[in-house]
Structures are given as C-alpha cells and as structure tokens.
Amino acid sequence: MIGVFDSGSGGLTVLTALKDTLPEQGFIYFGDHGNAPYGNKDAETIYALTVSSVERLFQLGCSLVVVACNTAAATGLRRLQQTWLPVHHPDKRVIGIVVPMVEALTGMPWTADPDPDRQVRKKKTVAVFATRYTVDSGVFVEETAKRAPHVNLVQQACPSLVRLIEDNAPMRTLERTVRRYVQLLLQRLEGRRLDAVLLGCTHYPLIENLFAAAIPDKVEILSQPRVTANSLAGYLARHPEFACCQPPGVTFYTSADPHQVTRLARRFFRDDRMQFKAMP
Ligand code: DGL
C-alpha cells in the first residue's frame, strides 16, 4: 500500500489527485487531526510527529509514504530520509511534495544543473500562501532562487486558516480570512503584476474557490495535488517495486474523533463513501 500523511484533512486534496492519476493503486490515508495544526508548532515537535505518523503507516503495511503536508516536508523530510529511514526502515521510502512543486515552479528537474539562460529569462512573480512554519522555513524561496532566479516568490503566511478549516468554520469566515491574507500579499507587491499563485499548504485547495475569487482575474493557481500526482506516477514508473499489489481503494485513519473528521471530510469532498477509522 502507498501511505499518504497530513496533519489533518489537507492531504485529502493530494490523495484525490493521486487516486485520479493512479486508480490501480491502493492507499492508506492518515490525518493526524489530533495534533493539527502543525504549522504554528516548533520544528522538533513537527519532526517528532512526522516520524511517528510515518512509522504508523509503515506498521499498517505501507512501503512508500507520501508526506502530503508542506509543513512536515519543509521541516524535517530531508533529515528523516537521511538519518531515521536508513537506520529504521532501509527498505522503505518516504517522499514529499515540496520537490515536485519546486520543479514545477522552476521548470527543471530537482537535480538538474542551473539553467545557463536563467539570467535572461522573463521575470515572473509568484505568490505563495502557506502556514507560518513553511513561510519561515523559506524552503520554496531558497530552492527556487538557487535554480531559477528570474522567478520571484512573494510569501504570505496564513496562520489561522488551517485551524478554521479543521474547526469547520462557516464559509463567510473563511472567505473574509482569505480576502484579508490576499490583500496583505497584494499590498506587498507594490504594483508588480502577479503571474501565478501557489497554495503552499495542502489544506488550501479545499477552499481554492475562495482564493480564486480574491486574487486578480486570470492569475493561474498552480495545483500542488496535480503536480504531486504526476510526480508520484513518474516515481512509480522508475521504482515499480513500490507500486501496490493490493486491491485499489483507500482506507482512512485519523488520530482524532473519526465521526467528526468524517463529517468535515464529507463537507469538502461531497463524498459519502469517505469513512475515517481511529488509528490503531
Ligand atoms: N496541510 C499542511 C501543510 O501543507 C497544514 C499544516 C498544519 O497543520 O498547519 O502545510
């Protein structure tokens, strides 16, 4: 099975794209709703929660886990891959969602040499909305600047959004909050034209329509779920040993109250078959 993990319901946006792109695969989704949101916690706490969530998915039989949480991936995915995984589970793999997004932003593979024409390329401004932790980590800005300095990222932390989404806040509250964060970002552009928007938190595609309504017309929203799904399809083609041999489908687990979590997930996905169970 392929594990998909997020601090809460945001990773479901990624899971939906993974299922659409790879319908023959079997998935186990784990939302650590009991500890969400991660985005305002300190790095060591986020790292420890990430390791324990990945371990739980391995115990359920996953051999590959997708960390579908920018906050967790930005905090400690590299450390997890380089130090924890080789010692505890050398035969398993953990991949994230930051690398595919930086590849999409820069238009080049992660390990490619910097583009020799990059200095003469047309400048682009991309807005990044993310959690406080992801913004402070600077991961999107640094990794993009190294490879494609013509792509200028302007970040806006949205510290209250994940909590509001997980608490099932009324749409008008979410709408007002999104509008306020978008206004803050637009003010900082000082008249520069916006070329694209990256929703750098997997919870935000759940309210992508609110972002689309608040940003200027015709500005493209880059889809992290779609980019991640294409990247996983490529990964499985290169590493067929991690493709799943189980019957296709998804089992959903949460560390919080499964009834409440199921209600929230069904609100956003309008899918009555989604049914969370308590993580054993
Ligand atoms: N979905 C997580 C992300 O992509 C949200 C993190 C949180 O729990 O604050 O960053």
Short mmCIF file of N, CA and C and ligand atoms in Angstrom, two decimals, residues 6-7 10 36-40 68-71 131 134 162 200-203, ligand 1:
data_model
loop_
_atom_site.label_atom_id
_atom_site.label_comp_id
_atom_site.label_asym_id
_atom_site.label_seq_id
_atom_site.Cartn_x
_atom_site.Cartn_y
_atom_site.Cartn_z
N ASP A 6 -0.94 13.60 6.31
CA ASP A 6 -1.00 15.06 6.53
C ASP A 6 -1.36 15.29 8.00
N SER A 7 -1.15 16.53 8.44
CA SER A 7 -1.53 16.86 9.82
C SER A 7 -3.04 16.77 10.02
N GLY A 10 -6.00 18.30 4.93
CA GLY A 10 -5.42 18.91 3.73
C GLY A 10 -4.88 17.89 2.74
N ALA A 36 -3.26 18.50 14.90
CA ALA A 36 -3.29 19.64 13.96
C ALA A 36 -3.72 20.92 14.69
N PRO A 37 -3.29 22.08 14.21
CA PRO A 37 -2.39 22.27 13.09
C PRO A 37 -0.92 22.16 13.50
N TYR A 38 -0.11 21.72 12.54
CA TYR A 38 1.33 21.63 12.77
C TYR A 38 2.00 23.01 12.59
N GLY A 39 1.41 23.80 11.68
CA GLY A 39 2.10 24.99 11.14
C GLY A 39 2.53 26.04 12.13
N ASN A 40 1.97 26.02 13.35
CA ASN A 40 2.40 27.03 14.34
C ASN A 40 3.25 26.39 15.44
N ALA A 68 2.11 14.40 2.55
CA ALA A 68 1.29 15.37 1.81
C ALA A 68 1.02 16.59 2.68
N CYS A 69 2.07 17.10 3.29
CA CYS A 69 1.96 18.24 4.20
C CYS A 69 3.21 19.08 4.00
N ASN A 70 3.04 20.30 3.51
CA ASN A 70 4.20 21.16 3.25
C ASN A 70 4.96 21.45 4.53
N THR A 71 4.22 21.64 5.62
CA THR A 71 4.85 22.00 6.89
C THR A 71 5.78 20.87 7.34
N THR A 131 1.56 28.01 5.58
CA THR A 131 1.49 28.15 7.04
C THR A 131 2.67 29.01 7.51
N THR A 134 5.97 27.00 7.22
CA THR A 134 6.50 26.82 5.86
C THR A 134 7.10 28.13 5.35
N VAL A 162 -5.65 26.97 8.67
CA VAL A 162 -5.78 25.52 8.90
C VAL A 162 -6.71 25.25 10.08
N GLY A 200 0.61 26.84 -0.96
CA GLY A 200 1.69 26.02 -0.41
C GLY A 200 1.33 25.33 0.89
N CYS A 201 0.07 25.05 1.05
CA CYS A 201 -0.41 24.26 2.19
C CYS A 201 -1.52 23.39 1.61
N THR A 202 -1.47 22.09 1.89
CA THR A 202 -2.41 21.19 1.22
C THR A 202 -3.86 21.40 1.70
N HIS A 203 -4.04 22.13 2.79
CA HIS A 203 -5.41 22.45 3.21
C HIS A 203 -6.06 23.48 2.27
N1 DGL B 1 -1.63 20.70 5.20
C1 DGL B 1 -0.50 21.18 5.96
C2 DGL B 1 0.52 21.84 5.02
O1 DGL B 1 0.50 21.54 3.82
C3 DGL B 1 -1.02 22.03 7.04
C4 DGL B 1 -0.25 22.13 8.16
C5 DGL B 1 -0.77 22.46 9.52
O2 DGL B 1 -1.19 21.52 10.18
O3 DGL B 1 -0.63 23.61 9.93
O4 DGL B 1 1.34 22.61 5.42
#
